[in-house]
Coordinates of C-alpha atoms in Angstrom, one line a residue:
X1 CA -0.4 39.0 6.9
X2 CA 1.5 35.7 7.3
X3 CA -0.1 32.3 6.6
X4 CA -1.7 30.6 9.5
X5 CA -0.6 27.2 10.7
X6 CA -3.2 24.8 9.5
X7 CA -7.0 25.2 9.0
X8 CA -9.9 25.6 11.3
X9 CA -9.4 24.3 14.8
X10 CA -10.4 20.6 15.0
X11 CA -10.3 20.1 11.2
X12 CA -8.6 17.0 10.2
X13 CA -7.4 17.2 6.5
X14 CA -7.0 13.4 6.2
X15 CA -10.5 12.8 7.5
X16 CA -11.9 15.4 5.2
X17 CA -10.2 13.8 2.2
X18 CA -11.4 10.3 3.2
X19 CA -14.9 11.8 3.4
X20 CA -14.5 12.8 -0.3
X21 CA -13.6 9.2 -1.1
X22 CA -16.7 8.0 0.8
X23 CA -18.8 10.5 -1.2
X24 CA -17.4 9.0 -4.4
X25 CA -18.2 5.5 -3.3
X26 CA -21.8 6.4 -2.5
X27 CA -22.1 8.3 -5.8
X28 CA -21.4 5.2 -7.8
X29 CA -23.8 3.0 -5.9
X30 CA -21.9 2.2 -2.7
X31 CA -20.2 -0.9 -4.0
X32 CA -18.7 -3.5 -1.6
X33 CA -15.0 -3.5 -0.9
X34 CA -14.8 -6.8 -2.6
X35 CA -16.2 -5.3 -5.8
X36 CA -13.8 -2.4 -5.6
X37 CA -10.9 -4.9 -5.2
X38 CA -12.0 -6.7 -8.3
X39 CA -11.4 -3.5 -10.3
X40 CA -8.2 -2.5 -8.5
X41 CA -4.7 -3.8 -7.6
X42 CA -5.1 -4.1 -3.9
X43 CA -7.2 -6.5 -1.8
X44 CA -10.6 -5.9 -0.2
X45 CA -9.0 -5.1 3.2
X46 CA -6.7 -2.4 1.6
X47 CA -9.7 -0.3 0.6
X48 CA -11.7 -1.2 3.7
X49 CA -8.9 0.1 5.9
X50 CA -8.5 3.2 3.8
X51 CA -12.1 4.2 4.0
X52 CA -12.5 3.3 7.7
X53 CA -9.4 5.2 8.8
X54 CA -7.4 2.2 9.8
X55 CA -4.5 3.2 7.5
X56 CA -3.3 6.6 6.3
X57 CA -4.1 7.5 2.7
X58 CA -1.3 6.9 0.2
X59 CA -1.5 8.1 -3.4
X60 CA -1.2 4.6 -5.0
X61 CA -4.1 3.3 -2.9
X62 CA -6.2 6.4 -3.4
X63 CA -5.5 6.3 -7.2
X64 CA -6.6 2.6 -7.5
X65 CA -9.7 3.3 -5.3
X66 CA -10.8 6.3 -7.4
X67 CA -10.2 4.5 -10.7
X68 CA -12.1 1.5 -9.5
X69 CA -15.1 3.6 -8.4
X70 CA -15.3 5.3 -11.8
X71 CA -15.1 2.0 -13.6
X72 CA -17.9 0.5 -11.4
X73 CA -20.1 3.6 -12.0
X74 CA -19.3 3.6 -15.7
X75 CA -18.4 7.2 -15.5
X76 CA -16.1 8.9 -18.1
X77 CA -15.5 12.2 -16.3
X78 CA -12.5 11.1 -14.2
X79 CA -10.0 13.9 -13.7
X80 CA -7.1 12.0 -12.0
X81 CA -4.8 15.0 -12.1
X82 CA -7.4 16.9 -10.0
X83 CA -7.5 14.0 -7.5
X84 CA -3.7 14.1 -7.3
X85 CA -3.7 17.8 -6.6
X86 CA -6.4 17.4 -3.9
X87 CA -4.3 14.6 -2.3
X88 CA -1.2 16.8 -2.3
X89 CA -3.0 19.7 -0.8
X90 CA -4.4 17.4 1.9
X91 CA -0.8 16.2 2.7
X92 CA 0.4 19.9 3.0
X93 CA -2.6 20.9 5.2
X94 CA -1.9 17.9 7.4
X95 CA 1.7 18.9 7.8
X96 CA 0.8 22.4 8.7
X97 CA -2.0 21.5 11.1
X98 CA 0.1 19.0 13.0
X99 CA 3.5 20.7 13.0
X100 CA 4.6 22.2 16.4
X101 CA 5.0 25.9 16.5
X102 CA 8.5 27.1 16.9
X103 CA 9.2 29.9 19.4
X104 CA 11.2 32.8 18.1
X105 CA 12.4 35.5 20.3
X106 CA 10.6 38.9 20.0
X107 CA 13.9 40.6 19.1
X108 CA 14.6 38.3 16.2
X109 CA 11.0 38.4 15.0
X110 CA 11.1 42.2 15.1
X111 CA 14.4 42.5 13.4
X112 CA 13.7 39.8 10.8
X113 CA 10.3 41.1 10.0
X114 CA 8.2 39.4 7.5
X115 CA 11.0 37.9 5.5
X116 CA 10.2 34.6 3.8
X117 CA 11.1 32.9 0.5
X118 CA 9.5 34.3 -2.6
X119 CA 8.9 30.7 -3.8
X120 CA 7.7 27.8 -1.6
X121 CA 9.5 24.6 -1.0
X122 CA 9.5 21.9 -3.6
X123 CA 6.2 20.2 -4.0
X124 CA 4.2 23.0 -2.2
X125 CA 1.8 25.1 -4.4
X126 CA 2.7 28.8 -4.7
X127 CA 1.3 31.0 -1.9
X128 CA -1.7 33.0 -3.2
X129 CA -1.0 35.6 -0.6
X130 CA 1.2 38.5 -1.5
X131 CA 4.4 38.8 0.5
X132 CA 4.2 41.8 2.7
X133 CA 7.3 43.7 3.7
X134 CA 6.9 46.2 6.5
X135 CA 8.7 49.6 6.0
X136 CA 12.3 49.3 6.8
X137 CA 12.5 45.6 6.5
X138 CA 14.9 45.8 3.6
X139 CA 17.4 47.4 6.1
X140 CA 17.3 44.5 8.6
X141 CA 20.7 43.9 10.2
X142 CA 22.8 40.9 9.0
X143 CA 22.6 39.3 12.4
X144 CA 18.8 39.4 12.5
X145 CA 18.6 38.4 8.9
X146 CA 20.7 35.2 9.3
X147 CA 19.0 34.2 12.5
X148 CA 15.6 34.6 10.8
X149 CA 16.8 32.6 7.8
X150 CA 18.3 29.9 10.0
X151 CA 15.1 29.5 12.0
X152 CA 13.0 29.5 8.8
X153 CA 15.2 27.0 7.1
X154 CA 15.3 24.7 10.1
X155 CA 11.5 24.7 10.4
X156 CA 11.1 24.1 6.7
X157 CA 13.5 21.2 6.7
X158 CA 11.9 19.7 9.7
X159 CA 8.5 19.9 8.0
X160 CA 9.8 18.3 4.8
X161 CA 11.5 15.4 6.6
X162 CA 8.6 14.7 8.9
X163 CA 5.6 15.1 6.6
X164 CA 6.9 14.8 3.0
X165 CA 9.5 11.9 3.0
X166 CA 8.5 11.1 -0.6
X167 CA 9.4 14.5 -2.0
X168 CA 12.6 14.7 -4.2
X169 CA 15.7 15.2 -2.1
X170 CA 17.5 17.2 -4.9
X171 CA 16.3 19.3 -7.8
X172 CA 17.1 16.4 -10.2
X173 CA 15.0 14.0 -8.2
X174 CA 17.9 11.9 -6.9
X175 CA 18.4 10.9 -3.3
X176 CA 22.0 11.7 -2.3
X177 CA 21.7 9.7 1.0
X178 CA 22.2 6.3 -0.7
X179 CA 18.8 5.2 0.5
X180 CA 16.8 2.7 -1.5
X181 CA 15.0 4.5 -4.4
X182 CA 11.9 2.4 -4.1
X183 CA 9.2 1.7 -1.5
X184 CA 7.4 -1.6 -1.5
X185 CA 4.0 -2.1 0.2
X186 CA 3.1 -5.7 0.9
X187 CA -0.3 -7.2 1.6
X188 CA -0.7 -10.8 2.8
X189 CA -3.9 -12.2 1.3
X190 CA -5.8 -14.0 4.0
X191 CA -9.4 -13.3 3.0
X192 CA -11.4 -16.6 3.3
X193 CA -12.6 -16.5 -0.3
X194 CA -9.1 -16.0 -1.7
X195 CA -7.0 -18.2 0.6
X196 CA -6.9 -21.4 2.7
X197 CA -5.8 -21.5 6.4
X198 CA -4.4 -24.1 8.7
X199 CA -5.1 -24.0 12.4
X200 CA -3.1 -26.2 14.9
X201 CA -6.1 -28.1 16.2
X202 CA -8.1 -31.1 15.0
X203 CA -11.6 -30.8 13.6
X204 CA -12.9 -32.4 16.8
X205 CA -11.2 -29.7 18.8
X206 CA -12.6 -27.0 16.6
X207 CA -16.1 -28.3 17.4
X208 CA -19.2 -26.5 16.2
X209 CA -18.1 -23.5 14.3
X210 CA -19.5 -21.5 11.4
X211 CA -18.2 -18.8 9.1
X212 CA -20.0 -16.0 7.3
X213 CA -17.7 -14.7 4.6
X214 CA -19.6 -11.4 4.4
X215 CA -18.8 -10.7 8.0
X216 CA -15.2 -12.1 8.3
X217 CA -12.7 -10.1 6.4
X218 CA -9.6 -12.2 7.3
X219 CA -9.0 -15.6 8.7
X220 CA -6.9 -14.3 11.6
X221 CA -9.8 -12.1 12.7
X222 CA -12.2 -15.1 13.0
X223 CA -11.8 -16.4 16.6
X224 CA -11.4 -20.1 15.6
X225 CA -8.7 -19.0 13.1
X226 CA -6.4 -17.5 15.8
X227 CA -2.9 -19.0 15.8
X228 CA -3.3 -20.3 12.2
X229 CA -1.0 -19.9 9.2
X230 CA -1.6 -19.3 5.5
X231 CA -1.8 -22.6 3.6
X232 CA 0.0 -23.2 0.4
X233 CA -0.5 -21.6 -2.0
X234 CA 0.1 -18.5 0.0
X235 CA -0.5 -15.1 -1.7
X236 CA 1.3 -11.8 -1.2
X237 CA 0.6 -8.7 -3.2
X238 CA 3.4 -6.2 -3.7
X239 CA 3.0 -2.6 -4.8
X240 CA 6.3 -1.0 -5.9
X241 CA 6.9 2.7 -6.5
X242 CA 9.8 5.1 -6.6
X243 CA 10.6 7.5 -3.8
X244 CA 11.3 10.4 -6.2
X245 CA 10.7 11.6 -9.8
X246 CA 13.9 9.8 -10.9
X247 CA 13.0 6.6 -12.8
X248 CA 13.9 3.2 -11.2
X249 CA 14.2 0.0 -13.2
X250 CA 13.0 -3.2 -11.4
X251 CA 15.1 -6.0 -12.8
X252 CA 13.9 -9.0 -10.7
X253 CA 11.8 -10.3 -7.8
X254 CA 13.2 -13.1 -5.7
X255 CA 12.2 -15.1 -2.6
X256 CA 14.4 -16.2 0.2
X257 CA 13.4 -18.8 2.8
X258 CA 14.7 -17.8 6.3
X259 CA 13.2 -20.7 8.4
X260 CA 12.0 -24.2 7.6
X261 CA 9.8 -26.2 9.9
X262 CA 7.8 -29.4 9.5
X263 CA 4.4 -28.7 8.0
X264 CA 1.8 -27.5 10.6
X265 CA -0.5 -30.3 11.6
X266 CA -4.2 -29.6 12.4
X267 CA -7.1 -28.6 10.2
X268 CA -7.0 -27.0 6.8
X269 CA -10.0 -24.6 6.4
X270 CA -11.4 -23.9 2.9
X271 CA -14.2 -21.7 1.7
X272 CA -15.2 -22.4 -1.9
X273 CA -16.5 -19.0 -3.0
X274 CA -16.0 -19.5 -6.7
X275 CA -13.2 -16.8 -7.0
X276 CA -11.6 -17.3 -10.4
X277 CA -8.2 -16.4 -9.1
X278 CA -5.5 -14.0 -10.4
X279 CA -4.6 -14.3 -14.0
X280 CA -1.0 -13.5 -13.7
X281 CA 1.7 -13.4 -11.0
X282 CA 5.0 -14.9 -9.8
X283 CA 5.0 -18.5 -8.5
X284 CA 7.7 -19.3 -5.8
X285 CA 8.6 -22.9 -5.2
X286 CA 9.8 -22.8 -1.6
X287 CA 10.9 -26.5 -1.6
X288 CA 13.8 -25.7 -4.1
X289 CA 17.0 -24.4 -2.6
X290 CA 17.2 -21.5 -3.3
X291 CA 13.5 -21.0 -4.1
X292 CA 12.7 -20.8 -7.8
X293 CA 10.4 -17.9 -8.9
X294 CA 8.8 -18.0 -12.3
X295 CA 5.9 -16.1 -13.9
X296 CA 2.5 -17.7 -14.5
X297 CA -0.2 -16.5 -16.8
X298 CA -3.8 -17.8 -17.0
X299 CA -5.7 -15.7 -19.7
X300 CA -8.9 -17.7 -19.1
X301 CA -9.2 -16.0 -15.7
X302 CA -9.3 -12.5 -17.2
X303 CA -12.7 -10.8 -16.7
X304 CA -13.4 -9.0 -20.0
X305 CA -15.7 -6.6 -18.2
X306 CA -12.8 -5.0 -16.3
X307 CA -11.4 -3.4 -19.5
X308 CA -7.9 -3.8 -18.2
X309 CA -5.1 -1.9 -20.1
X310 CA -3.2 -3.9 -22.6
X311 CA 0.1 -3.8 -20.7
X312 CA -1.6 -5.5 -17.7
X313 CA -3.1 -8.4 -19.7
X314 CA 0.3 -9.9 -20.4
X315 CA 2.6 -12.3 -18.6
X316 CA 5.1 -10.7 -16.2
X317 CA 8.4 -10.0 -17.9
X318 CA 11.2 -7.9 -16.4
X319 CA 12.4 -5.2 -16.4
X320 CA 9.7 -2.7 -15.3
X321 CA 10.1 1.0 -14.6
X322 CA 8.7 2.9 -11.5
X323 CA 8.9 6.3 -10.1
X324 CA 7.0 8.4 -7.5
X325 CA 4.1 8.6 -10.0
X326 CA 4.4 5.2 -11.7
X327 CA 3.5 2.1 -9.8
X328 CA 3.9 -1.6 -10.6
X329 CA 2.0 -4.4 -8.9
X330 CA 3.1 -8.0 -8.5
X331 CA 1.4 -11.0 -6.9
X332 CA 3.7 -13.6 -5.4
X333 CA 2.2 -17.1 -4.9
X334 CA 4.2 -19.4 -2.6
X335 CA 4.0 -23.2 -3.0
X336 CA 5.3 -25.9 -0.7
X337 CA 4.7 -29.6 0.0
X338 CA 7.5 -30.0 2.5
X339 CA 7.7 -27.2 5.0
X340 CA 6.1 -24.6 7.2
X341 CA 8.4 -21.8 5.8
X342 CA 9.1 -18.2 6.8
X343 CA 10.3 -16.2 3.9
X344 CA 11.0 -12.7 2.5
X345 CA 10.9 -11.0 -0.9
X346 CA 13.9 -9.3 -2.4
X347 CA 13.3 -6.7 -5.2
X348 CA 16.4 -5.9 -7.4
X349 CA 16.7 -2.4 -9.0
X350 CA 18.8 0.0 -11.0
X351 CA 18.7 3.7 -10.7
X352 CA 21.0 6.6 -11.8
X353 CA 24.1 4.4 -12.0
X354 CA 23.3 2.6 -8.7
X355 CA 22.1 -1.0 -8.3
X356 CA 20.8 -2.7 -5.2
X357 CA 18.2 -4.9 -3.6
X358 CA 15.3 -4.0 -1.3
X359 CA 14.2 -6.6 1.3
X360 CA 10.4 -6.9 1.8
X361 CA 8.5 -8.4 4.8
X362 CA 4.9 -8.1 5.9
X363 CA 3.2 -4.9 7.1
X364 CA 4.0 -5.8 10.7
X365 CA 7.7 -6.3 9.9
X366 CA 7.4 -10.1 10.3
X367 CA 8.5 -12.6 7.7
X368 CA 5.8 -14.0 5.3
X369 CA 4.8 -17.6 6.3
X370 CA 3.3 -20.4 4.3
X371 CA 2.7 -24.0 5.4
X372 CA 2.2 -27.2 3.4
X373 CA -1.2 -28.8 3.9
X374 CA 0.4 -32.3 4.0
X375 CA -0.2 -32.8 7.8
X376 CA -3.7 -31.3 8.0
X377 CA -7.3 -32.6 7.8
X378 CA -9.1 -30.9 5.0
X379 CA -12.4 -29.3 5.9
X380 CA -14.7 -26.9 4.2
X381 CA -16.4 -24.4 6.5
X382 CA -19.5 -22.3 6.1
X383 CA -22.7 -21.1 7.9
X384 CA -23.6 -24.7 8.7
X385 CA -20.2 -25.6 10.2
X386 CA -17.4 -27.9 9.1
X387 CA -17.8 -30.5 6.3
X388 CA -15.4 -32.7 4.4
X389 CA -13.6 -30.9 1.6
X390 CA -13.3 -34.3 -0.1
X391 CA -14.4 -37.8 1.0
X392 CA -13.3 -38.7 4.6
X393 CA -11.0 -35.7 4.7
X394 CA -12.4 -33.8 7.7
X395 CA -11.8 -36.0 10.7

């Protein structure tokens, strides 16, 4: 018999996979998302959104989440290959369960019979069902045969393009279309414990406000923070991976300022949570034209309990190599004393004789934005409301 399209009615492969991630989180003591982020490359909201279904699972985020949970639980039985296989099967089931059925005329179906490829498409596990050939199928007419093959090939191509855009486009892993060989996921860090925020109103206009960092995940989600902008230093985390098995060399990361405005006036909000900060990254001086990007490294900020791999506990030094299974993470810290700047990141690469640059903006497609704090009153904020960040600064 032929393979059915998808699993049981109503089953959601993505939701089932996320439940497995939730089970893992509970099995290691149900750590907070902040604790998971301390052991992983992404921010707290990255894993919060993953587990709560706000974003679709991607292998880089799943991999970081799983590894962090095993580290937190001090477990040594991690089988990352098995998690990878489970993730790939989930993607395949999702494709089959959501793909539209294609109508084929009874005549073509009768004439073409049960013909289908003896091997599945690239990236799909072999079918464990035997291929059944009805009697006489080997004598199918050429017309019926080619019509059946064309329908089958069209459906297979449609499924691959819609649901598996990250699969290799050729047997050697190269992409003949000339598209960029890398994908860059960007997260703007706006968590109150990790960033400062400027709102375009005075402390008096803010009035009586309070902030519980355990309940507010991002400044922009806190009602008094609406309309605000990330204060310098602004932080953007980048996750770079290849789109195929072909290796890609990352040669540089640059920053380009697209708009310059006077610094936002209003109130600078600060929550002193005692976060030690990131120990390495790229610092971008937006006041220099063009912006200057240089690596920074603070070994005193490294937490020895994280047991980070040796290649991570080093200053950033290009080049780096990525592929569909190899990921590199970069933190870009933007500094300015002169402007409210809108900017983008440009990642330079080499791959299979080609060179190019990939432009990176925020998850919403908008430019990154950082403002100087020069024109803002500096206030700390907590459960008891606003208070001066330094003497006479919050008025």
